[in-house]
Short mmCIF file of C-alpha atoms and ligand atoms in Angstrom, two decimals:
data_model
loop_
_atom_site.label_atom_id
_atom_site.label_comp_id
_atom_site.label_asym_id
_atom_site.label_seq_id
_atom_site.Cartn_x
_atom_site.Cartn_y
_atom_site.Cartn_z
CA MET A 1 125.25 -262.93 -95.24
CA SER A 2 122.41 -260.79 -94.25
CA GLN A 3 119.13 -261.85 -94.25
CA GLU A 4 115.92 -259.70 -95.00
CA ILE A 5 113.89 -257.18 -93.06
CA ILE A 6 111.01 -258.35 -91.33
CA LYS A 7 108.02 -258.58 -94.13
CA ILE A 8 104.64 -256.91 -92.30
CA ASN A 9 101.42 -256.78 -93.40
CA VAL A 10 97.87 -255.42 -92.29
CA THR A 11 94.12 -255.85 -93.20
CA ALA A 12 90.77 -255.89 -91.25
CA GLY A 13 88.32 -258.29 -91.73
CA LYS A 14 85.55 -260.05 -90.24
CA ILE A 15 87.32 -261.88 -87.80
CA ASP A 16 85.69 -263.42 -84.09
CA VAL A 17 88.36 -262.68 -81.48
CA LEU A 18 87.49 -265.89 -79.94
CA THR A 19 87.35 -268.29 -83.02
CA SER A 20 90.50 -267.30 -85.06
CA PRO A 21 93.29 -268.93 -85.14
CA ALA A 22 95.97 -266.79 -84.13
CA ASP A 23 100.02 -266.66 -82.75
CA ILE A 24 98.58 -263.85 -80.74
CA VAL A 25 95.50 -261.33 -80.01
CA ALA A 26 95.73 -258.38 -78.61
CA VAL A 27 93.51 -256.32 -77.19
CA ALA A 28 93.47 -252.94 -75.86
CA VAL A 29 93.15 -251.57 -72.27
CA TYR A 30 91.95 -248.12 -71.14
CA SER A 31 93.43 -247.06 -67.46
CA ASP A 32 89.92 -246.55 -66.18
CA GLY A 33 89.87 -250.71 -65.90
CA LYS A 34 86.26 -250.92 -67.67
CA GLY A 35 86.72 -253.50 -70.37
CA GLY A 36 85.26 -253.34 -73.65
CA GLU A 37 82.82 -255.96 -75.05
CA VAL A 38 86.13 -258.34 -77.19
CA PHE A 39 87.95 -258.04 -73.44
CA THR A 40 85.00 -259.27 -71.65
CA ARG A 41 84.30 -262.31 -73.76
CA LEU A 42 87.96 -263.35 -73.84
CA ASP A 43 88.35 -263.20 -70.06
CA LYS A 44 85.41 -265.14 -69.75
CA ALA A 45 86.62 -267.63 -72.37
CA LEU A 46 90.08 -267.99 -69.74
CA GLN A 47 87.83 -267.69 -66.71
CA GLY A 48 89.04 -264.56 -65.55
CA ALA A 49 92.31 -265.14 -66.55
CA LEU A 50 92.58 -261.51 -68.23
CA SER A 51 91.62 -259.68 -65.15
CA GLN A 52 93.12 -261.64 -62.44
CA VAL A 53 96.34 -259.89 -63.81
CA ARG A 54 94.84 -256.27 -63.54
CA SER A 55 93.49 -256.86 -59.92
CA LEU A 56 96.67 -258.20 -59.24
CA GLY A 57 98.30 -254.76 -60.26
CA ASP A 58 100.30 -256.73 -62.62
CA PHE A 59 98.90 -254.92 -65.46
CA LYS A 60 96.98 -251.59 -65.06
CA GLY A 61 96.40 -250.52 -68.67
CA GLU A 62 99.08 -247.74 -68.66
CA ALA A 63 100.01 -246.29 -72.13
CA ASN A 64 102.84 -247.97 -73.70
CA THR A 65 102.64 -251.77 -71.81
CA THR A 66 101.90 -254.77 -72.47
CA SER A 67 100.77 -258.18 -70.42
CA VAL A 68 100.77 -261.69 -71.95
CA VAL A 69 98.36 -264.46 -70.78
CA TYR A 70 98.85 -268.10 -72.34
CA GLY A 71 95.37 -268.81 -74.38
CA ASN A 72 93.40 -272.16 -73.60
CA ALA A 73 91.22 -274.41 -75.90
CA ALA A 74 88.46 -271.78 -75.80
CA THR A 75 90.37 -268.82 -77.20
CA CYS A 76 91.75 -270.75 -80.84
CA ALA A 77 94.65 -267.92 -79.89
CA ARG A 78 98.01 -269.10 -78.66
CA ARG A 79 98.20 -265.74 -76.35
CA ILE A 80 96.17 -262.94 -75.21
CA VAL A 81 98.43 -259.90 -75.07
CA MET A 82 96.65 -257.16 -73.34
CA VAL A 83 97.58 -253.72 -74.72
CA GLY A 84 97.35 -250.28 -72.49
CA LEU A 85 95.85 -247.08 -74.11
CA GLY A 86 96.57 -245.11 -70.60
CA ASP A 87 94.16 -242.91 -69.99
CA ARG A 88 90.11 -242.49 -72.10
CA LYS A 89 90.73 -238.85 -71.98
CA LYS A 90 94.25 -238.47 -72.82
CA PHE A 91 93.19 -240.56 -76.44
CA THR A 92 94.17 -239.58 -79.65
CA LEU A 93 95.09 -241.23 -82.98
CA ASP A 94 98.77 -241.40 -82.03
CA THR A 95 97.51 -243.74 -78.63
CA LEU A 96 96.37 -246.48 -80.97
CA ARG A 97 99.82 -246.00 -83.17
CA GLN A 98 101.57 -246.69 -80.33
CA ALA A 99 99.43 -249.33 -78.99
CA ALA A 100 99.79 -251.34 -82.31
CA GLY A 101 103.20 -251.06 -82.43
CA ARG A 102 103.57 -252.30 -79.22
CA ALA A 103 101.52 -255.35 -79.77
CA ALA A 104 103.40 -255.32 -82.86
CA SER A 105 106.66 -255.49 -81.27
CA ARG A 106 105.74 -258.48 -78.82
CA ALA A 107 104.14 -260.30 -81.71
CA VAL A 108 108.01 -260.65 -83.16
CA ASP A 109 109.60 -261.07 -79.80
CA LEU A 110 107.29 -263.79 -79.12
CA LYS A 111 108.26 -265.19 -83.01
CA GLY A 112 104.26 -265.17 -83.80
CA LYS A 113 103.28 -264.62 -87.60
CA LYS A 114 99.68 -264.00 -87.33
CA ALA A 115 98.43 -261.46 -85.54
CA VAL A 116 94.71 -260.37 -84.42
CA PHE A 117 94.43 -256.85 -83.39
CA SER A 118 91.13 -255.50 -81.24
CA LEU A 119 92.79 -252.28 -80.43
CA HIS A 120 89.83 -249.65 -81.48
CA GLU A 121 86.99 -250.75 -79.26
CA ASP A 122 85.42 -247.87 -77.21
CA LEU A 123 86.54 -245.25 -79.54
CA PRO A 124 85.35 -241.39 -78.52
CA LYS A 125 82.47 -240.95 -80.70
CA ARG A 126 82.53 -239.55 -84.18
CA THR A 127 87.05 -241.13 -84.29
CA ASP A 128 86.95 -241.76 -88.28
CA MET A 129 87.50 -245.42 -88.93
CA ALA A 130 89.81 -244.63 -92.00
CA GLN A 131 92.41 -242.84 -89.64
CA VAL A 132 92.01 -245.70 -86.98
CA GLY A 133 92.97 -248.25 -89.87
CA GLN A 134 95.83 -245.96 -91.27
CA ALA A 135 97.07 -245.55 -87.55
CA LEU A 136 97.09 -249.03 -86.52
CA ALA A 137 98.62 -250.21 -90.30
CA GLU A 138 101.21 -247.67 -89.39
CA GLY A 139 101.68 -248.69 -85.74
CA ALA A 140 102.49 -252.08 -87.31
CA HIS A 141 104.84 -252.19 -89.34
CA PHE A 142 106.86 -249.30 -86.82
CA GLY A 143 106.61 -252.33 -83.59
CA ALA A 144 107.33 -254.92 -85.98
CA TYR A 145 110.55 -253.21 -87.77
CA ARG A 146 113.55 -254.92 -86.99
CA TYR A 147 117.15 -253.56 -88.27
CA ASP A 148 118.72 -257.10 -88.00
CA GLU A 149 119.93 -257.55 -91.88
CA TYR A 150 123.61 -258.52 -90.17
CA VAL A 151 122.63 -260.41 -86.96
CA GLY A 152 123.64 -264.23 -87.06
CA LYS A 153 120.44 -266.40 -87.11
CA SER A 154 121.71 -267.81 -83.76
CA LYS A 155 121.44 -264.39 -82.01
CA THR A 156 117.83 -263.18 -83.62
CA GLY A 157 116.82 -266.39 -82.39
CA ASP A 158 115.22 -270.09 -84.48
CA GLY A 159 112.22 -268.74 -86.13
CA ARG A 160 112.15 -265.01 -85.96
CA PRO A 161 109.45 -264.37 -88.56
CA ALA A 162 109.68 -263.53 -91.50
CA ALA A 163 106.40 -262.18 -92.35
CA ILE A 164 103.72 -260.94 -89.95
CA GLN A 165 100.25 -260.84 -90.48
CA VAL A 166 98.47 -258.83 -88.81
CA ALA A 167 94.26 -258.70 -88.98
CA ILE A 168 92.19 -255.90 -87.43
CA ALA A 169 89.25 -257.95 -86.22
CA GLU A 170 86.05 -255.38 -86.52
CA SER A 171 82.57 -257.01 -87.35
CA ASP A 172 81.12 -254.47 -89.05
CA VAL A 173 81.23 -254.68 -92.46
CA ALA A 174 80.42 -250.64 -93.08
CA GLN A 175 83.37 -249.68 -90.70
CA THR A 176 86.13 -253.14 -92.04
CA ARG A 177 85.53 -251.22 -95.12
CA GLN A 178 86.53 -247.68 -93.99
CA LEU A 179 89.32 -249.18 -91.58
CA ASN A 180 90.91 -251.14 -95.22
CA GLN A 181 90.84 -247.63 -96.67
CA GLY A 182 93.24 -246.56 -93.98
CA VAL A 183 95.24 -249.87 -93.62
CA LYS A 184 96.06 -248.81 -97.42
CA THR A 185 97.33 -246.01 -96.49
CA GLY A 186 99.07 -247.00 -93.37
CA ASN A 187 100.79 -250.16 -95.49
CA LEU A 188 102.15 -247.74 -98.18
CA LEU A 189 103.67 -245.60 -95.56
CA GLY A 190 104.49 -248.03 -92.92
CA GLU A 191 106.24 -249.68 -95.90
CA ALA A 192 107.87 -246.18 -96.77
CA GLN A 193 109.40 -245.23 -93.54
CA ASN A 194 110.85 -249.00 -92.94
CA PHE A 195 112.50 -248.85 -96.39
CA ALA A 196 114.05 -245.06 -94.80
CA ARG A 197 115.20 -246.90 -91.90
CA THR A 198 116.76 -249.41 -93.60
CA ILE A 199 118.72 -247.37 -95.51
CA MET A 200 119.77 -245.02 -92.70
CA ASN A 201 120.22 -247.53 -90.41
CA ARG A 202 123.14 -249.28 -92.72
CA PRO A 203 126.72 -247.89 -91.49
CA ALA A 204 128.69 -245.25 -94.01
CA ASN A 205 131.12 -249.31 -95.11
CA VAL A 206 127.73 -249.72 -97.00
CA VAL A 207 126.03 -246.63 -97.80
CA ASN A 208 128.27 -244.05 -99.30
CA PRO A 209 127.17 -241.09 -101.46
CA ALA A 210 127.14 -243.45 -104.82
CA SER A 211 125.55 -246.67 -103.20
CA LEU A 212 122.73 -244.12 -101.79
CA ALA A 213 122.30 -243.20 -106.05
CA ALA A 214 122.05 -246.45 -106.68
CA ALA A 215 119.50 -247.43 -104.14
CA ALA A 216 117.64 -244.11 -105.40
CA LYS A 217 118.04 -245.38 -109.45
CA LYS A 218 116.78 -249.26 -108.16
CA LEU A 219 113.84 -247.43 -106.38
CA ALA A 220 112.64 -245.46 -108.89
CA ALA A 221 112.81 -248.22 -111.86
CA GLN A 222 110.69 -250.51 -109.49
CA THR A 223 108.19 -247.52 -108.75
CA PRO A 224 105.67 -246.30 -111.71
CA GLY A 225 105.37 -242.72 -111.91
CA LEU A 226 109.07 -241.92 -110.36
CA THR A 227 112.01 -241.04 -112.22
CA CYS A 228 115.68 -240.31 -111.25
CA SER A 229 118.84 -239.06 -112.64
CA VAL A 230 122.18 -238.84 -110.55
CA MET A 231 124.97 -236.10 -111.15
CA ASP A 232 128.67 -237.57 -110.54
CA GLU A 233 131.46 -235.19 -109.29
CA LYS A 234 132.59 -234.18 -112.36
CA GLN A 235 128.80 -232.74 -113.11
CA ILE A 236 128.56 -231.14 -109.58
CA ARG A 237 131.97 -229.07 -110.71
CA ALA A 238 130.93 -228.79 -113.97
CA LYS A 239 127.85 -226.99 -112.88
CA GLY A 240 129.35 -224.74 -110.22
CA MET A 241 128.09 -226.50 -107.31
CA GLY A 242 130.80 -225.13 -105.58
CA GLY A 243 129.11 -226.29 -101.49
CA LEU A 244 128.51 -230.15 -102.44
CA LEU A 245 132.04 -230.47 -104.31
CA ALA A 246 133.76 -228.74 -101.13
CA VAL A 247 131.94 -230.65 -98.83
CA GLY A 248 132.70 -234.05 -101.27
CA GLN A 249 136.24 -233.57 -101.90
CA GLY A 250 137.91 -234.96 -99.07
CA SER A 251 136.29 -238.53 -99.45
CA ALA A 252 137.10 -241.23 -101.08
CA THR A 253 133.86 -241.70 -102.36
CA PRO A 254 132.88 -238.52 -103.96
CA ALA A 255 129.45 -236.45 -103.92
CA ARG A 256 126.40 -237.20 -105.72
CA LEU A 257 123.36 -234.28 -106.60
CA ILE A 258 120.35 -237.28 -106.49
CA VAL A 259 117.06 -235.89 -108.20
CA LEU A 260 114.15 -237.74 -108.24
CA LYS A 261 111.23 -236.71 -109.67
CA TYR A 262 107.19 -237.83 -109.86
CA THR A 263 104.87 -236.55 -112.09
CA PRO A 264 101.35 -236.68 -111.50
CA LYS A 265 98.48 -237.85 -114.18
CA THR A 266 97.07 -234.37 -113.35
CA ASN A 267 98.00 -231.28 -112.25
CA VAL A 268 95.25 -229.30 -110.87
CA ARG A 269 96.92 -226.37 -109.59
CA LYS A 270 100.24 -226.58 -111.91
CA GLN A 271 102.13 -226.50 -107.95
CA THR A 272 105.62 -228.53 -107.92
CA ILE A 273 107.11 -228.96 -104.34
CA GLY A 274 110.60 -229.72 -103.42
CA LEU A 275 111.86 -231.54 -100.93
CA VAL A 276 115.40 -231.53 -100.06
CA GLY A 277 117.10 -233.85 -97.69
CA LYS A 278 120.64 -233.57 -96.30
CA ALA A 279 122.53 -236.96 -96.99
CA VAL A 280 125.80 -236.61 -95.35
CA THR A 281 126.28 -240.42 -95.26
CA PHE A 282 129.42 -240.11 -92.74
CA ASP A 283 130.49 -236.85 -90.86
CA SER A 284 133.38 -236.93 -89.41
CA GLY A 285 133.61 -233.20 -89.25
CA GLY A 286 136.20 -232.98 -91.66
CA ILE A 287 139.20 -230.65 -90.98
CA SER A 288 137.38 -229.36 -87.93
CA ILE A 289 137.03 -233.27 -86.64
CA LYS A 290 134.39 -233.92 -84.09
CA PRO A 291 135.52 -235.93 -81.00
CA SER A 292 135.17 -239.56 -81.09
CA GLN A 293 132.65 -240.16 -78.95
CA GLY A 294 129.59 -240.76 -80.48
CA MET A 295 130.99 -240.40 -83.95
CA GLN A 296 129.63 -243.59 -84.57
CA ASP A 297 126.15 -242.38 -84.78
CA MET A 298 127.10 -239.81 -87.60
CA LYS A 299 126.02 -242.59 -90.02
CA PHE A 300 122.64 -241.47 -89.41
CA ASP A 301 123.66 -237.46 -90.67
CA LYS A 302 121.91 -239.00 -94.02
CA SER A 303 118.57 -239.29 -92.47
CA GLY A 304 117.40 -236.11 -93.93
CA GLY A 305 117.95 -237.17 -97.32
CA VAL A 306 117.17 -240.82 -97.14
CA ALA A 307 113.53 -239.59 -95.18
CA VAL A 308 112.85 -237.64 -98.78
CA LEU A 309 113.41 -241.02 -100.56
CA GLY A 310 111.27 -242.83 -98.28
CA ALA A 311 108.63 -239.97 -99.31
CA MET A 312 109.25 -239.79 -102.66
CA LYS A 313 108.34 -244.33 -102.57
CA ALA A 314 104.82 -243.44 -100.53
CA ILE A 315 104.51 -240.22 -102.74
CA ALA A 316 104.63 -242.44 -105.66
CA ALA A 317 102.28 -244.97 -104.39
CA MET A 318 99.59 -242.02 -103.42
CA LYS A 319 99.15 -240.34 -106.32
CA PRO A 320 99.00 -236.79 -104.94
CA ALA A 321 98.24 -233.98 -108.13
CA VAL A 322 101.07 -232.00 -108.16
CA GLN A 323 104.77 -232.28 -109.12
CA VAL A 324 107.22 -233.17 -106.83
CA TYR A 325 111.05 -233.40 -106.65
CA GLY A 326 113.03 -235.20 -104.16
CA ILE A 327 116.56 -233.59 -104.30
CA ILE A 328 119.42 -235.22 -102.14
CA PRO A 329 122.57 -234.06 -102.25
CA SER A 330 125.03 -236.72 -100.57
CA ALA A 331 128.80 -236.75 -99.22
CA GLU A 332 130.60 -237.65 -96.66
CA ASN A 333 132.96 -235.30 -94.58
CA MET A 334 136.19 -236.86 -94.16
CA PRO A 335 139.94 -235.17 -93.45
CA GLY A 336 142.79 -235.65 -95.44
CA GLY A 337 144.92 -233.96 -98.23
CA MET A 338 141.82 -233.03 -100.63
CA SER A 339 139.56 -231.97 -98.36
CA TYR A 340 138.06 -227.96 -97.92
CA ARG A 341 139.71 -225.94 -94.74
CA PRO A 342 138.43 -223.31 -92.49
CA GLY A 343 139.32 -219.88 -94.57
CA ASP A 344 138.46 -221.30 -97.47
CA ILE A 345 135.99 -219.44 -99.82
CA ILE A 346 133.37 -221.08 -101.23
CA ARG A 347 130.85 -219.82 -104.47
CA THR A 348 127.84 -221.86 -104.00
CA TYR A 349 125.21 -222.69 -107.25
CA SER A 350 123.51 -219.36 -106.45
CA GLY A 351 126.09 -217.25 -106.73
CA LYS A 352 126.80 -216.39 -103.46
CA THR A 353 130.21 -217.26 -101.79
CA VAL A 354 130.84 -218.44 -98.45
CA GLU A 355 133.33 -218.16 -95.85
CA ILE A 356 133.98 -221.52 -93.99
CA GLN A 357 135.10 -221.13 -90.39
CA ASN A 358 134.20 -224.88 -89.15
CA THR A 359 134.26 -227.68 -91.57
CA ASP A 360 131.54 -229.64 -89.43
CA ALA A 361 129.29 -227.18 -90.47
CA GLU A 362 128.88 -228.98 -94.02
CA GLY A 363 125.17 -229.88 -94.11
CA ARG A 364 124.05 -226.14 -94.80
CA MET A 365 127.07 -226.48 -97.55
CA ILE A 366 125.04 -229.06 -99.59
CA LEU A 367 121.87 -228.10 -98.69
CA CYS A 368 121.69 -224.40 -100.23
CA ASP A 369 123.24 -226.00 -103.22
CA ALA A 370 120.26 -228.23 -103.59
CA ILE A 371 117.75 -225.85 -102.33
CA HIS A 372 119.08 -223.75 -105.37
CA HIS A 373 118.97 -226.59 -107.95
CA ALA A 374 115.29 -226.81 -106.79
CA VAL A 375 114.79 -223.56 -107.30
CA THR A 376 116.41 -223.33 -110.94
CA LEU A 377 113.72 -226.59 -111.33
CA LYS A 378 110.95 -224.01 -110.81
CA CYS A 379 110.12 -225.55 -107.31
CA ASP A 380 106.75 -223.49 -105.74
CA VAL A 381 107.23 -224.95 -102.58
CA VAL A 382 111.02 -226.14 -101.08
CA VAL A 383 111.09 -228.21 -97.45
CA ASP A 384 114.24 -228.88 -96.49
CA VAL A 385 115.02 -231.95 -93.84
CA ALA A 386 118.20 -232.45 -92.55
CA THR A 387 120.19 -233.13 -89.01
CA LEU A 388 121.59 -229.92 -88.76
CA THR A 389 122.50 -228.77 -85.76
CA GLY A 390 123.48 -230.40 -82.18
CA ALA A 391 121.94 -226.87 -80.67
CA CYS A 392 118.37 -228.30 -82.14
CA VAL A 393 118.75 -231.13 -79.99
CA VAL A 394 120.18 -229.53 -77.39
CA ALA A 395 116.48 -227.25 -77.35
CA LEU A 396 113.71 -230.23 -78.77
CA GLY A 397 115.88 -233.27 -77.28
CA GLU A 398 114.46 -236.21 -78.77
CA TRP A 399 111.02 -235.41 -78.90
CA ARG A 400 109.95 -233.16 -81.39
CA ALA A 401 112.16 -231.69 -85.12
CA GLY A 402 112.93 -227.83 -85.33
CA LEU A 403 110.15 -226.14 -87.32
CA MET A 404 111.89 -223.15 -89.51
CA SER A 405 110.20 -220.99 -92.27
CA HIS A 406 109.42 -217.43 -94.17
CA SER A 407 106.38 -218.16 -94.92
CA ASP A 408 103.24 -218.23 -92.31
CA ARG A 409 101.01 -220.78 -95.11
CA LEU A 410 103.79 -223.10 -94.95
CA VAL A 411 104.44 -223.43 -90.60
CA ALA A 412 100.16 -224.13 -90.70
CA GLN A 413 100.27 -226.84 -93.30
CA ILE A 414 103.36 -228.42 -91.73
CA LYS A 415 101.78 -228.56 -88.37
CA ALA A 416 98.76 -229.25 -89.49
CA ALA A 417 100.83 -232.46 -91.09
CA SER A 418 102.30 -232.71 -87.70
CA GLU A 419 99.07 -233.25 -86.00
CA ALA A 420 98.18 -235.74 -88.37
CA CYS A 421 100.55 -238.07 -89.06
CA GLY A 422 102.52 -238.12 -85.14
CA GLU A 423 105.47 -236.92 -86.17
CA ASN A 424 106.10 -234.13 -84.23
CA ILE A 425 107.77 -230.62 -84.51
CA TRP A 426 108.43 -227.49 -83.13
CA HIS A 427 108.06 -223.90 -84.42
CA LEU A 428 111.22 -221.93 -84.16
CA PRO A 429 112.39 -218.84 -85.20
CA CYS A 430 114.92 -217.74 -88.47
CA GLY A 431 114.47 -214.28 -88.92
CA GLU A 432 117.01 -211.14 -89.91
CA GLU A 433 118.37 -211.15 -86.36
CA TYR A 434 119.56 -215.15 -87.09
CA LEU A 435 121.05 -214.15 -90.88
CA ASP A 436 123.10 -211.05 -89.18
CA LEU A 437 125.20 -213.30 -86.80
CA MET A 438 125.77 -215.45 -90.42
CA LYS A 439 127.31 -212.48 -92.75
CA SER A 440 131.00 -212.62 -93.25
CA LYS A 441 133.40 -209.61 -93.63
CA ILE A 442 135.35 -211.13 -96.65
CA ALA A 443 132.37 -213.29 -98.15
CA ASP A 444 128.28 -212.93 -98.61
CA LEU A 445 128.19 -215.40 -95.70
CA LYS A 446 129.81 -217.48 -93.11
CA ASN A 447 129.29 -221.32 -92.46
CA ILE A 448 128.73 -220.45 -88.45
CA GLY A 449 127.04 -218.31 -86.02
CA GLY A 450 127.96 -217.42 -82.64
CA LYS A 451 127.75 -219.24 -79.70
CA TRP A 452 123.74 -219.43 -79.01
CA ALA A 453 120.79 -220.13 -81.25
CA GLY A 454 122.85 -222.56 -83.59
CA ALA A 455 119.82 -224.17 -84.79
CA SER A 456 118.21 -220.52 -86.23
CA THR A 457 121.26 -219.17 -87.77
CA ALA A 458 121.44 -222.31 -89.81
CA ALA A 459 118.58 -222.13 -90.54
CA ALA A 460 118.86 -217.98 -91.26
CA PHE A 461 121.89 -219.21 -93.68
CA LEU A 462 119.44 -221.92 -95.81
CA GLY A 463 116.87 -219.47 -95.76
CA GLU A 464 119.16 -217.13 -97.96
CA PHE A 465 119.17 -219.57 -100.93
CA ALA A 466 115.16 -220.18 -101.01
CA ARG A 467 114.27 -215.91 -100.97
CA ASP A 468 111.76 -216.33 -104.30
CA VAL A 469 110.39 -219.75 -103.13
CA GLU A 470 107.99 -220.82 -100.38
CA TRP A 471 110.22 -222.08 -97.99
CA ALA A 472 110.44 -224.21 -94.44
CA HIS A 473 113.51 -225.87 -92.84
CA LEU A 474 112.85 -228.84 -90.87
CA ASP A 475 116.16 -229.74 -88.79
CA ILE A 476 115.75 -233.46 -87.10
CA ALA A 477 118.97 -233.94 -85.67
CA GLY A 478 117.50 -234.90 -82.53
CA VAL A 479 115.03 -237.17 -83.48
CA GLY A 480 116.52 -239.61 -86.14
CA MET A 481 117.52 -241.50 -83.80
CA VAL A 482 116.74 -243.84 -80.51
CA ASP A 483 119.25 -246.30 -78.39
CA GLY A 484 116.81 -249.01 -77.52
CA SER A 485 116.70 -249.18 -73.89
CA THR A 486 114.12 -246.42 -73.75
CA LYS A 487 112.17 -247.31 -76.68
CA PHE A 488 110.68 -250.75 -78.16
CA GLY A 489 111.42 -251.92 -81.05
CA SER A 490 114.96 -251.99 -83.01
CA PRO A 491 117.62 -249.66 -81.93
CA GLY A 492 118.22 -247.18 -84.52
CA SER A 493 116.55 -244.95 -86.95
CA ILE A 494 112.39 -244.34 -86.29
CA GLY A 495 112.47 -243.32 -90.10
CA PHE A 496 111.60 -239.23 -88.69
CA GLY A 497 110.20 -237.38 -92.10
CA VAL A 498 108.75 -239.69 -94.30
CA ARG A 499 104.91 -239.74 -92.96
CA LEU A 500 105.56 -235.89 -91.95
CA LEU A 501 106.68 -234.62 -96.01
CA THR A 502 104.21 -237.69 -97.31
CA THR A 503 101.24 -236.26 -95.54
CA PHE A 504 102.31 -232.43 -96.45
CA VAL A 505 102.49 -232.86 -99.97
CA MET A 506 98.96 -235.05 -99.95
CA ASN A 507 97.17 -232.12 -98.06
CA GLU A 508 99.00 -229.20 -100.39
CA SER A 509 97.52 -231.35 -103.71
CA LYS A 510 94.69 -231.06 -101.91
CA VAL A 511 95.00 -227.10 -100.67
CA LYS A 512 92.21 -225.27 -103.34
N1 LIG B 601 125.23 -233.76 -88.34
C1 LIG B 601 125.59 -232.48 -87.34
C2 LIG B 601 124.38 -232.40 -86.87
C3 LIG B 601 124.24 -233.14 -85.47
C4 LIG B 601 125.03 -233.32 -84.12
C5 LIG B 601 123.36 -234.42 -85.98
C6 LIG B 601 124.63 -234.21 -83.19
C7 LIG B 601 122.89 -235.31 -84.86
C8 LIG B 601 123.43 -235.42 -83.68
C9 LIG B 601 125.81 -231.54 -88.01
O1 LIG B 601 126.96 -231.70 -89.38
C10 LIG B 601 126.75 -230.40 -87.22
O2 LIG B 601 127.93 -230.78 -87.55
N2 LIG B 601 126.92 -229.11 -87.03
C11 LIG B 601 127.34 -228.61 -86.09
C12 LIG B 601 127.41 -227.19 -86.56
C13 LIG B 601 128.61 -226.07 -85.89
C14 LIG B 601 129.72 -226.25 -86.62
C15 LIG B 601 128.23 -224.68 -86.34
C16 LIG B 601 127.37 -228.73 -84.46
O3 LIG B 601 125.47 -229.02 -84.28
O4 LIG B 601 127.97 -229.23 -83.51
MN1 LIG B 602 128.58 -231.78 -89.00
ZN1 LIG B 603 126.66 -233.18 -90.76
#
């Protein structure tokens, strides 16, 4: 059977790196070679072993590099992991998030259960210590994550830790308090992100619309402030959600509409935010079937919906003063005798009709109904998130998600959230000229545009269903996963969107 995902917990405390027993002590090193006080003390205790690694040139303190030196009787810690922060001048909070990720990842590989981090020495003046604590905790959760629930114990090795304790070492009491404030948020976000990663990583024979709905119900049952209702295929048909119905009709596991609701204790601004996420549990392309190469990655086509699920978990724990719906349309896009076809004309929930020209452009067909549902629930703001187009991957690669919107205010808010949380985006257009390409001669819209600007034409299509609300769209097709050979940690999903959506909602709740 499957094994449990590693549990990670982070705290900050008055800890001395020399006298505290630990499996690893992680110490930060900038590439200019000037070690901080902690580095110097450790180096002394090790009779210069750390500086020797540097002078040999085996470790230069570059960002995203690490080097392990073994402890002695004078260090208490079994291992010292030097973690590069790179160029001092390029320092951002994400430098720390990445460094903590590297350190935590090394801890897992070295089968360590207890890690002490001293990564936040020598920061630029006026760095907010709560933000430092949050970034370190988020990084630790991210880096210590492994998707190995179906890997036999023999392969993960004896003693793969079931849980990792990370202690951030700080000598100052006031700073420790501030760090811990941020650590609390970082633990919540890190946990929610890893929760999402696990569901994203699970294959389509495990996660289908019904089992995803069950997972959402389970989350709501465990989470105060969160409720969940699910529409089955019959209810979807009765409501007139023709897009979601059509995409799901070719599958043996029919569609669901999952609606999570977070109700705040007080809603000062009387604002309601709708987070809408595409959850296609497998995208074969349907009748317009995809080439077989790489098709296995289409298990990740539920990532937008699962990011919404993870964000709702974090939001319920962080308790913003706004109402939030998490709306997750879920379907499996399969070819078969019951499938929708190219040429079909679908009446969507909004009443608008859509001519299907390619059944592989299915994401927009389920999202348009979910967005309209958000409108009927009286959301003021709607943000949808979806692995929507290969064109967005061509434009932005795996580094940034595309952001499209009708609202300059939302663009600014989402950009701010992105900068704060370290999940990167890039603003792309979705105006009239792109919408023109989505107009059909025999229906209100068609579901594909021309050859060019596929990310923007898809967004323009979605925008038509969100005319009366503030709306933004995140195309996360490129940022959904890593192959493991180019980045550290676990191959598969990086849980993109959980931090971004949560940060956005928390910021919205503070807008005056
Ligand atoms: N799920 C795919 C988009 C995708 C592609 C996600 C690559 C992740 C990596 C989406 O449903 C799709 O198939 N889009 C088509 C749209 C086209 C038919 C207009 C695409 O991008 O090719
Ligand atoms: Mn598709
Ligand atoms: Zn898709």
